[in-house]
Amino acid sequence: AQSVSQHNHHVILSEAASLELGCNYSYGGTVNLFWYVQYPGQHLQLLLKYFSGDPLVKGIKGFEAEFIKSKFSFNLRKPSVQWSDTAEYFCAVKPYNQGGKLIFGQGTELSVKP
Amino acid sequence: DVKVTQSSRYLVKRTGEKVFLECVQDMDHENMFWYRQDPGLGLRLIYFSYDVKMKEKGDIPEGYSVSREKKERFSLILESASTNQTSMYLCASREDRGLDQPQHFGDGTRLSIL
């Protein structure tokens, strides 16, 4: 079965620390990849997406992600986190031949200490 | 900006009741989705709709049904609510143009079944 795995359930960092959140998926075909963020009390928002081309994609608020096809991975990174980055982060995969359906990972809760 | 509106932020119902969750989007999107979000499980797809009067089962459709009589509205129905349906329910919509169109989410309805 298709699945998306986020390795960390809860990450705690101090401000200015670097962030990397892991995401791996199991699907052998072409995919589109997304990272969504959910700030406390708010709706899910798109951080960034990979469709094709350059495997390093940049999103909003200084986030970036790298698609490594051979590793079936799409890890999210930020060089220096801020307290306002405290949120839950979801990786999602859209298999090419399944319309608009997304398969979500379990989510990673990020807590940034001021 | 896309607006996806869910009729209630919080809802409390009793076991055995028929429950309706409503979702409206204002961007003439073809695709609409219902998820439930549970801690440690991420978002799981209940039902989705590619267009008016079209619906398809997602990964966890048991105990739920949906209705899409108008393009802008997608209703989730719990036929006979049970305590294991206590959860956060998220609605999303998506423009069916191009493969990389993201889903846009509502604020969610936190449903408690007593």
PDB file of C-alpha atoms in Angstrom:
ATOM      1  CA  ALA A   1       0.000   0.000   0.000  1.00  0.00           C
ATOM      2  CA  GLN A   2       1.099   3.530  -0.659  1.00  0.00           C
ATOM      3  CA  SER A   3       2.287   5.313   2.443  1.00  0.00           C
ATOM      4  CA  VAL A   4       4.176   8.358   3.659  1.00  0.00           C
ATOM      5  CA  SER A   5       6.409   8.202   6.697  1.00  0.00           C
ATOM      6  CA  GLN A   6       7.629  11.134   8.762  1.00  0.00           C
ATOM      7  CA  HIS A   7      10.407   9.989  11.024  1.00  0.00           C
ATOM      8  CA  ASN A   8      10.023  12.439  13.874  1.00  0.00           C
ATOM      9  CA  HIS A   9       6.792  12.857  15.791  1.00  0.00           C
ATOM     10  CA  HIS A  10       7.966  15.727  17.972  1.00  0.00           C
ATOM     11  CA  VAL A  11      11.020  17.915  17.503  1.00  0.00           C
ATOM     12  CA  ILE A  12      12.132  20.518  20.027  1.00  0.00           C
ATOM     13  CA  LEU A  13      14.663  23.154  18.984  1.00  0.00           C
ATOM     14  CA  SER A  14      16.008  26.432  20.278  1.00  0.00           C
ATOM     15  CA  GLU A  15      15.710  29.554  18.164  1.00  0.00           C
ATOM     16  CA  ALA A  16      18.387  29.865  15.473  1.00  0.00           C
ATOM     17  CA  ALA A  17      18.946  26.109  15.344  1.00  0.00           C
ATOM     18  CA  SER A  18      18.809  24.390  11.976  1.00  0.00           C
ATOM     19  CA  LEU A  19      15.869  22.183  11.100  1.00  0.00           C
ATOM     20  CA  GLU A  20      15.519  19.063   9.013  1.00  0.00           C
ATOM     21  CA  LEU A  21      12.327  17.021   9.000  1.00  0.00           C
ATOM     22  CA  GLY A  22      12.384  13.690   7.253  1.00  0.00           C
ATOM     23  CA  CYS A  23       9.763  12.385   4.832  1.00  0.00           C
ATOM     24  CA  ASN A  24       9.851   9.124   2.912  1.00  0.00           C
ATOM     25  CA  TYR A  25       7.173   7.643   0.696  1.00  0.00           C
ATOM     26  CA  SER A  26       6.473   4.275  -0.831  1.00  0.00           C
ATOM     27  CA  TYR A  27       5.315   4.595  -4.432  1.00  0.00           C
ATOM     28  CA  GLY A  28       7.306   3.585  -7.477  1.00  0.00           C
ATOM     29  CA  GLY A  29       5.810   5.934 -10.045  1.00  0.00           C
ATOM     30  CA  THR A  30       5.856   9.651 -10.685  1.00  0.00           C
ATOM     31  CA  VAL A  31       4.755  11.799  -7.781  1.00  0.00           C
ATOM     32  CA  ASN A  32       4.101  15.372  -6.815  1.00  0.00           C
ATOM     33  CA  LEU A  33       5.260  16.250  -3.313  1.00  0.00           C
ATOM     34  CA  PHE A  34       4.010  18.799  -0.813  1.00  0.00           C
ATOM     35  CA  TRP A  35       4.767  20.111   2.648  1.00  0.00           C
ATOM     36  CA  TYR A  36       1.914  21.665   4.582  1.00  0.00           C
ATOM     37  CA  VAL A  37       2.100  23.522   7.900  1.00  0.00           C
ATOM     38  CA  GLN A  38      -0.585  23.908  10.555  1.00  0.00           C
ATOM     39  CA  TYR A  39       0.028  26.717  13.038  1.00  0.00           C
ATOM     40  CA  PRO A  40      -1.834  26.407  16.371  1.00  0.00           C
ATOM     41  CA  GLY A  41      -5.532  27.053  15.827  1.00  0.00           C
ATOM     42  CA  GLN A  42      -5.159  27.648  12.096  1.00  0.00           C
ATOM     43  CA  HIS A  43      -5.888  25.737   8.938  1.00  0.00           C
ATOM     44  CA  LEU A  44      -3.322  23.792   6.956  1.00  0.00           C
ATOM     45  CA  GLN A  45      -1.308  25.987   4.622  1.00  0.00           C
ATOM     46  CA  LEU A  46       0.942  25.032   1.749  1.00  0.00           C
ATOM     47  CA  LEU A  47       4.642  25.573   2.517  1.00  0.00           C
ATOM     48  CA  LEU A  48       6.081  24.334  -0.755  1.00  0.00           C
ATOM     49  CA  LYS A  49       5.600  21.799  -3.517  1.00  0.00           C
ATOM     50  CA  TYR A  50       7.658  19.794  -5.958  1.00  0.00           C
ATOM     51  CA  PHE A  51       6.265  19.114  -9.382  1.00  0.00           C
ATOM     52  CA  SER A  52       9.226  18.624 -11.708  1.00  0.00           C
ATOM     53  CA  GLY A  53      12.611  20.098 -12.577  1.00  0.00           C
ATOM     54  CA  ASP A  54      15.048  21.308  -9.925  1.00  0.00           C
ATOM     55  CA  PRO A  55      14.791  18.865  -7.021  1.00  0.00           C
ATOM     56  CA  LEU A  56      15.576  21.637  -4.535  1.00  0.00           C
ATOM     57  CA  VAL A  57      12.444  23.707  -4.041  1.00  0.00           C
ATOM     58  CA  LYS A  58      12.036  26.846  -2.007  1.00  0.00           C
ATOM     59  CA  GLY A  59       8.882  27.754  -0.169  1.00  0.00           C
ATOM     60  CA  ILE A  60       7.538  30.468   2.042  1.00  0.00           C
ATOM     61  CA  LYS A  61       9.163  31.705   5.264  1.00  0.00           C
ATOM     62  CA  GLY A  62      12.650  30.476   4.367  1.00  0.00           C
ATOM     63  CA  PHE A  63      11.778  26.783   4.093  1.00  0.00           C
ATOM     64  CA  GLU A  64      13.173  24.530   1.399  1.00  0.00           C
ATOM     65  CA  ALA A  65      12.933  20.837   0.564  1.00  0.00           C
ATOM     66  CA  GLU A  66      14.975  18.462  -1.513  1.00  0.00           C
ATOM     67  CA  PHE A  67      13.505  15.638  -3.561  1.00  0.00           C
ATOM     68  CA  ILE A  68      15.862  12.663  -3.767  1.00  0.00           C
ATOM     69  CA  LYS A  69      14.191  10.225  -6.112  1.00  0.00           C
ATOM     70  CA  SER A  70      16.582   7.344  -5.423  1.00  0.00           C
ATOM     71  CA  LYS A  71      15.791   7.556  -1.717  1.00  0.00           C
ATOM     72  CA  PHE A  72      12.058   8.256  -2.123  1.00  0.00           C
ATOM     73  CA  SER A  73      12.590  11.204   0.187  1.00  0.00           C
ATOM     74  CA  PHE A  74      11.450  14.808   0.402  1.00  0.00           C
ATOM     75  CA  ASN A  75      13.042  16.311   3.508  1.00  0.00           C
ATOM     76  CA  LEU A  76      12.136  19.768   4.742  1.00  0.00           C
ATOM     77  CA  ARG A  77      14.880  22.152   5.890  1.00  0.00           C
ATOM     78  CA  LYS A  78      15.322  25.588   7.357  1.00  0.00           C
ATOM     79  CA  PRO A  79      18.744  26.996   8.308  1.00  0.00           C
ATOM     80  CA  SER A  80      17.583  28.988  11.327  1.00  0.00           C
ATOM     81  CA  VAL A  81      14.216  28.468  13.009  1.00  0.00           C
ATOM     82  CA  GLN A  82      12.193  31.081  14.841  1.00  0.00           C
ATOM     83  CA  TRP A  83       9.714  30.778  17.684  1.00  0.00           C
ATOM     84  CA  SER A  84       6.958  31.533  15.140  1.00  0.00           C
ATOM     85  CA  ASP A  85       7.803  28.293  13.304  1.00  0.00           C
ATOM     86  CA  THR A  86       6.212  26.327  16.132  1.00  0.00           C
ATOM     87  CA  ALA A  87       3.575  24.266  14.322  1.00  0.00           C
ATOM     88  CA  GLU A  88       2.748  20.831  12.995  1.00  0.00           C
ATOM     89  CA  TYR A  89       4.260  19.916   9.642  1.00  0.00           C
ATOM     90  CA  PHE A  90       2.789  17.409   7.214  1.00  0.00           C
ATOM     91  CA  CYS A  91       4.422  15.816   4.220  1.00  0.00           C
ATOM     92  CA  ALA A  92       2.044  14.716   1.441  1.00  0.00           C
ATOM     93  CA  VAL A  93       2.444  12.777  -1.777  1.00  0.00           C
ATOM     94  CA  LYS A  94       0.207  12.868  -4.844  1.00  0.00           C
ATOM     95  CA  PRO A  95       0.712   9.826  -7.077  1.00  0.00           C
ATOM     96  CA  TYR A  96       0.666  10.842 -10.714  1.00  0.00           C
ATOM     97  CA  ASN A  97      -2.261   8.729 -11.872  1.00  0.00           C
ATOM     98  CA  GLN A  98      -4.691   9.242  -8.991  1.00  0.00           C
ATOM     99  CA  GLY A  99      -6.231  12.610  -9.693  1.00  0.00           C
ATOM    100  CA  GLY A 100      -5.998  15.075  -6.852  1.00  0.00           C
ATOM    101  CA  LYS A 101      -5.739  12.590  -3.986  1.00  0.00           C
ATOM    102  CA  LEU A 102      -3.040  13.229  -1.411  1.00  0.00           C
ATOM    103  CA  ILE A 103      -1.465  10.710   0.940  1.00  0.00           C
ATOM    104  CA  PHE A 104      -0.339  12.381   4.149  1.00  0.00           C
ATOM    105  CA  GLY A 105       2.336  11.473   6.630  1.00  0.00           C
ATOM    106  CA  GLN A 106       1.634  11.293  10.335  1.00  0.00           C
ATOM    107  CA  GLY A 107       2.842  14.809  10.970  1.00  0.00           C
ATOM    108  CA  THR A 108       5.755  16.245  12.944  1.00  0.00           C
ATOM    109  CA  GLU A 109       5.130  18.645  15.775  1.00  0.00           C
ATOM    110  CA  LEU A 110       7.851  21.298  15.974  1.00  0.00           C
ATOM    111  CA  SER A 111       8.333  23.275  19.179  1.00  0.00           C
ATOM    112  CA  VAL A 112      10.805  26.155  19.060  1.00  0.00           C
ATOM    113  CA  LYS A 113      11.978  27.500  22.399  1.00  0.00           C
ATOM    114  CA  PRO A 114      12.634  31.272  22.518  1.00  0.00           C
TER     115      PRO A 114
ATOM    116  CA  ASP B   1      -7.475  34.027  -2.018  1.00  0.00           C
ATOM    117  CA  VAL B   2      -9.229  30.683  -1.709  1.00  0.00           C
ATOM    118  CA  LYS B   3     -11.754  30.437   1.093  1.00  0.00           C
ATOM    119  CA  VAL B   4     -12.922  27.059   2.359  1.00  0.00           C
ATOM    120  CA  THR B   5     -15.538  27.435   5.054  1.00  0.00           C
ATOM    121  CA  GLN B   6     -16.653  24.711   7.404  1.00  0.00           C
ATOM    122  CA  SER B   7     -19.954  25.407   9.089  1.00  0.00           C
ATOM    123  CA  SER B   8     -18.893  24.669  12.670  1.00  0.00           C
ATOM    124  CA  ARG B   9     -15.585  24.858  14.543  1.00  0.00           C
ATOM    125  CA  TYR B  10     -16.855  22.715  17.419  1.00  0.00           C
ATOM    126  CA  LEU B  11     -19.719  20.240  17.515  1.00  0.00           C
ATOM    127  CA  VAL B  12     -20.960  17.879  20.213  1.00  0.00           C
ATOM    128  CA  LYS B  13     -23.380  15.082  19.328  1.00  0.00           C
ATOM    129  CA  ARG B  14     -24.675  11.889  20.883  1.00  0.00           C
ATOM    130  CA  THR B  15     -24.097   8.299  19.877  1.00  0.00           C
ATOM    131  CA  GLY B  16     -26.565   7.181  17.228  1.00  0.00           C
ATOM    132  CA  GLU B  17     -27.359  10.668  15.949  1.00  0.00           C
ATOM    133  CA  LYS B  18     -27.146  11.507  12.264  1.00  0.00           C
ATOM    134  CA  VAL B  19     -24.543  14.251  11.904  1.00  0.00           C
ATOM    135  CA  PHE B  20     -24.013  16.630   9.004  1.00  0.00           C
ATOM    136  CA  LEU B  21     -20.756  18.512   8.448  1.00  0.00           C
ATOM    137  CA  GLU B  22     -20.907  21.186   5.794  1.00  0.00           C
ATOM    138  CA  CYS B  23     -18.135  22.649   3.665  1.00  0.00           C
ATOM    139  CA  VAL B  24     -18.344  25.477   1.156  1.00  0.00           C
ATOM    140  CA  GLN B  25     -15.641  26.838  -1.147  1.00  0.00           C
ATOM    141  CA  ASP B  26     -15.799  30.073  -3.076  1.00  0.00           C
ATOM    142  CA  MET B  27     -13.354  29.429  -5.920  1.00  0.00           C
ATOM    143  CA  ASP B  28     -15.398  27.194  -8.249  1.00  0.00           C
ATOM    144  CA  HIS B  29     -13.038  24.293  -7.574  1.00  0.00           C
ATOM    145  CA  GLU B  30     -13.955  20.956  -9.092  1.00  0.00           C
ATOM    146  CA  ASN B  31     -12.340  18.698  -6.500  1.00  0.00           C
ATOM    147  CA  MET B  32     -13.362  18.537  -2.849  1.00  0.00           C
ATOM    148  CA  PHE B  33     -12.153  16.285  -0.041  1.00  0.00           C
ATOM    149  CA  TRP B  34     -13.039  15.232   3.500  1.00  0.00           C
ATOM    150  CA  TYR B  35     -10.317  14.095   5.910  1.00  0.00           C
ATOM    151  CA  ARG B  36     -10.172  13.264   9.555  1.00  0.00           C
ATOM    152  CA  GLN B  37      -7.112  14.270  11.554  1.00  0.00           C
ATOM    153  CA  ASP B  38      -6.086  12.244  14.585  1.00  0.00           C
ATOM    154  CA  PRO B  39      -2.901  12.588  16.676  1.00  0.00           C
ATOM    155  CA  GLY B  40      -0.126  10.365  15.406  1.00  0.00           C
ATOM    156  CA  LEU B  41      -2.114   9.340  12.329  1.00  0.00           C
ATOM    157  CA  GLY B  42      -1.946  12.509  10.259  1.00  0.00           C
ATOM    158  CA  LEU B  43      -4.776  13.147   7.808  1.00  0.00           C
ATOM    159  CA  ARG B  44      -6.750  10.232   6.434  1.00  0.00           C
ATOM    160  CA  LEU B  45      -9.019  10.603   3.426  1.00  0.00           C
ATOM    161  CA  ILE B  46     -12.656   9.702   4.026  1.00  0.00           C
ATOM    162  CA  TYR B  47     -14.309  10.652   0.719  1.00  0.00           C
ATOM    163  CA  PHE B  48     -13.590  12.911  -2.199  1.00  0.00           C
ATOM    164  CA  SER B  49     -15.481  14.332  -5.131  1.00  0.00           C
ATOM    165  CA  TYR B  50     -14.082  15.191  -8.541  1.00  0.00           C
ATOM    166  CA  ASP B  51     -17.120  17.214  -9.526  1.00  0.00           C
ATOM    167  CA  VAL B  52     -20.812  17.748  -8.854  1.00  0.00           C
ATOM    168  CA  LYS B  53     -22.700  14.549  -8.039  1.00  0.00           C
ATOM    169  CA  MET B  54     -19.478  12.540  -8.280  1.00  0.00           C
ATOM    170  CA  LYS B  55     -17.977  10.872  -5.236  1.00  0.00           C
ATOM    171  CA  GLU B  56     -15.375   8.272  -4.491  1.00  0.00           C
ATOM    172  CA  LYS B  57     -14.395   6.458  -1.333  1.00  0.00           C
ATOM    173  CA  GLY B  58     -11.135   7.339   0.294  1.00  0.00           C
ATOM    174  CA  ASP B  59      -9.157   5.204   2.710  1.00  0.00           C
ATOM    175  CA  ILE B  60     -11.622   5.147   5.623  1.00  0.00           C
ATOM    176  CA  PRO B  61     -15.193   5.558   4.296  1.00  0.00           C
ATOM    177  CA  GLU B  62     -16.915   3.184   6.721  1.00  0.00           C
ATOM    178  CA  GLY B  63     -19.620   4.899   8.736  1.00  0.00           C
ATOM    179  CA  TYR B  64     -19.645   7.977   6.504  1.00  0.00           C
ATOM    180  CA  SER B  65     -21.396   9.172   3.373  1.00  0.00           C
ATOM    181  CA  VAL B  66     -21.171  12.381   1.352  1.00  0.00           C
ATOM    182  CA  SER B  67     -23.289  14.609  -0.817  1.00  0.00           C
ATOM    183  CA  ARG B  68     -22.240  17.014  -3.586  1.00  0.00           C
ATOM    184  CA  GLU B  69     -25.379  18.491  -5.134  1.00  0.00           C
ATOM    185  CA  LYS B  70     -23.771  21.849  -5.919  1.00  0.00           C
ATOM    186  CA  LYS B  71     -20.231  22.569  -6.977  1.00  0.00           C
ATOM    187  CA  GLU B  72     -19.419  24.805  -4.045  1.00  0.00           C
ATOM    188  CA  ARG B  73     -20.751  22.541  -1.290  1.00  0.00           C
ATOM    189  CA  PHE B  74     -19.550  19.152  -0.062  1.00  0.00           C
ATOM    190  CA  SER B  75     -21.318  17.584   2.898  1.00  0.00           C
ATOM    191  CA  LEU B  76     -20.050  14.790   5.125  1.00  0.00           C
ATOM    192  CA  ILE B  77     -22.689  12.668   6.826  1.00  0.00           C
ATOM    193  CA  LEU B  78     -22.224  10.396   9.806  1.00  0.00           C
ATOM    194  CA  GLU B  79     -25.170   8.053   9.411  1.00  0.00           C
ATOM    195  CA  SER B  80     -25.196   6.887  13.047  1.00  0.00           C
ATOM    196  CA  ALA B  81     -22.492   8.591  15.058  1.00  0.00           C
ATOM    197  CA  SER B  82     -20.238   6.488  17.247  1.00  0.00           C
ATOM    198  CA  THR B  83     -17.632   7.471  19.831  1.00  0.00           C
ATOM    199  CA  ASN B  84     -14.767   6.360  17.565  1.00  0.00           C
ATOM    200  CA  GLN B  85     -15.785   9.104  15.154  1.00  0.00           C
ATOM    201  CA  THR B  86     -14.723  11.757  17.653  1.00  0.00           C
ATOM    202  CA  SER B  87     -12.069  13.616  15.711  1.00  0.00           C
ATOM    203  CA  MET B  88     -11.046  16.762  13.853  1.00  0.00           C
ATOM    204  CA  TYR B  89     -12.621  16.850  10.391  1.00  0.00           C
ATOM    205  CA  LEU B  90     -10.976  18.830   7.608  1.00  0.00           C
ATOM    206  CA  CYS B  91     -12.440  19.812   4.285  1.00  0.00           C
ATOM    207  CA  ALA B  92     -10.302  20.773   1.298  1.00  0.00           C
ATOM    208  CA  SER B  93     -10.838  21.903  -2.265  1.00  0.00           C
ATOM    209  CA  ARG B  94      -8.635  21.906  -5.343  1.00  0.00           C
ATOM    210  CA  GLU B  95      -8.772  23.294  -8.839  1.00  0.00           C
ATOM    211  CA  ASP B  96      -8.691  20.471 -11.354  1.00  0.00           C
ATOM    212  CA  ARG B  97      -6.255  22.142 -13.737  1.00  0.00           C
ATOM    213  CA  GLY B  98      -2.697  20.922 -13.967  1.00  0.00           C
ATOM    214  CA  LEU B  99      -1.097  18.232 -11.913  1.00  0.00           C
ATOM    215  CA  ASP B 100       0.540  20.461  -9.330  1.00  0.00           C
ATOM    216  CA  GLN B 101      -2.493  22.284  -7.999  1.00  0.00           C
ATOM    217  CA  PRO B 102      -2.470  22.154  -4.183  1.00  0.00           C
ATOM    218  CA  GLN B 103      -5.404  21.488  -1.914  1.00  0.00           C
ATOM    219  CA  HIS B 104      -6.779  24.384   0.143  1.00  0.00           C
ATOM    220  CA  PHE B 105      -8.079  23.584   3.606  1.00  0.00           C
ATOM    221  CA  GLY B 106     -10.801  24.855   5.882  1.00  0.00           C
ATOM    222  CA  ASP B 107     -10.300  25.570   9.587  1.00  0.00           C
ATOM    223  CA  GLY B 108     -11.660  22.176  10.617  1.00  0.00           C
ATOM    224  CA  THR B 109     -14.575  20.965  12.720  1.00  0.00           C
ATOM    225  CA  ARG B 110     -13.741  19.367  16.053  1.00  0.00           C
ATOM    226  CA  LEU B 111     -16.484  16.799  16.558  1.00  0.00           C
ATOM    227  CA  SER B 112     -17.111  15.062  19.865  1.00  0.00           C
ATOM    228  CA  ILE B 113     -19.482  12.106  20.053  1.00  0.00           C
ATOM    229  CA  LEU B 114     -20.719  11.387  23.567  1.00  0.00           C
TER     230      LEU B 114
END
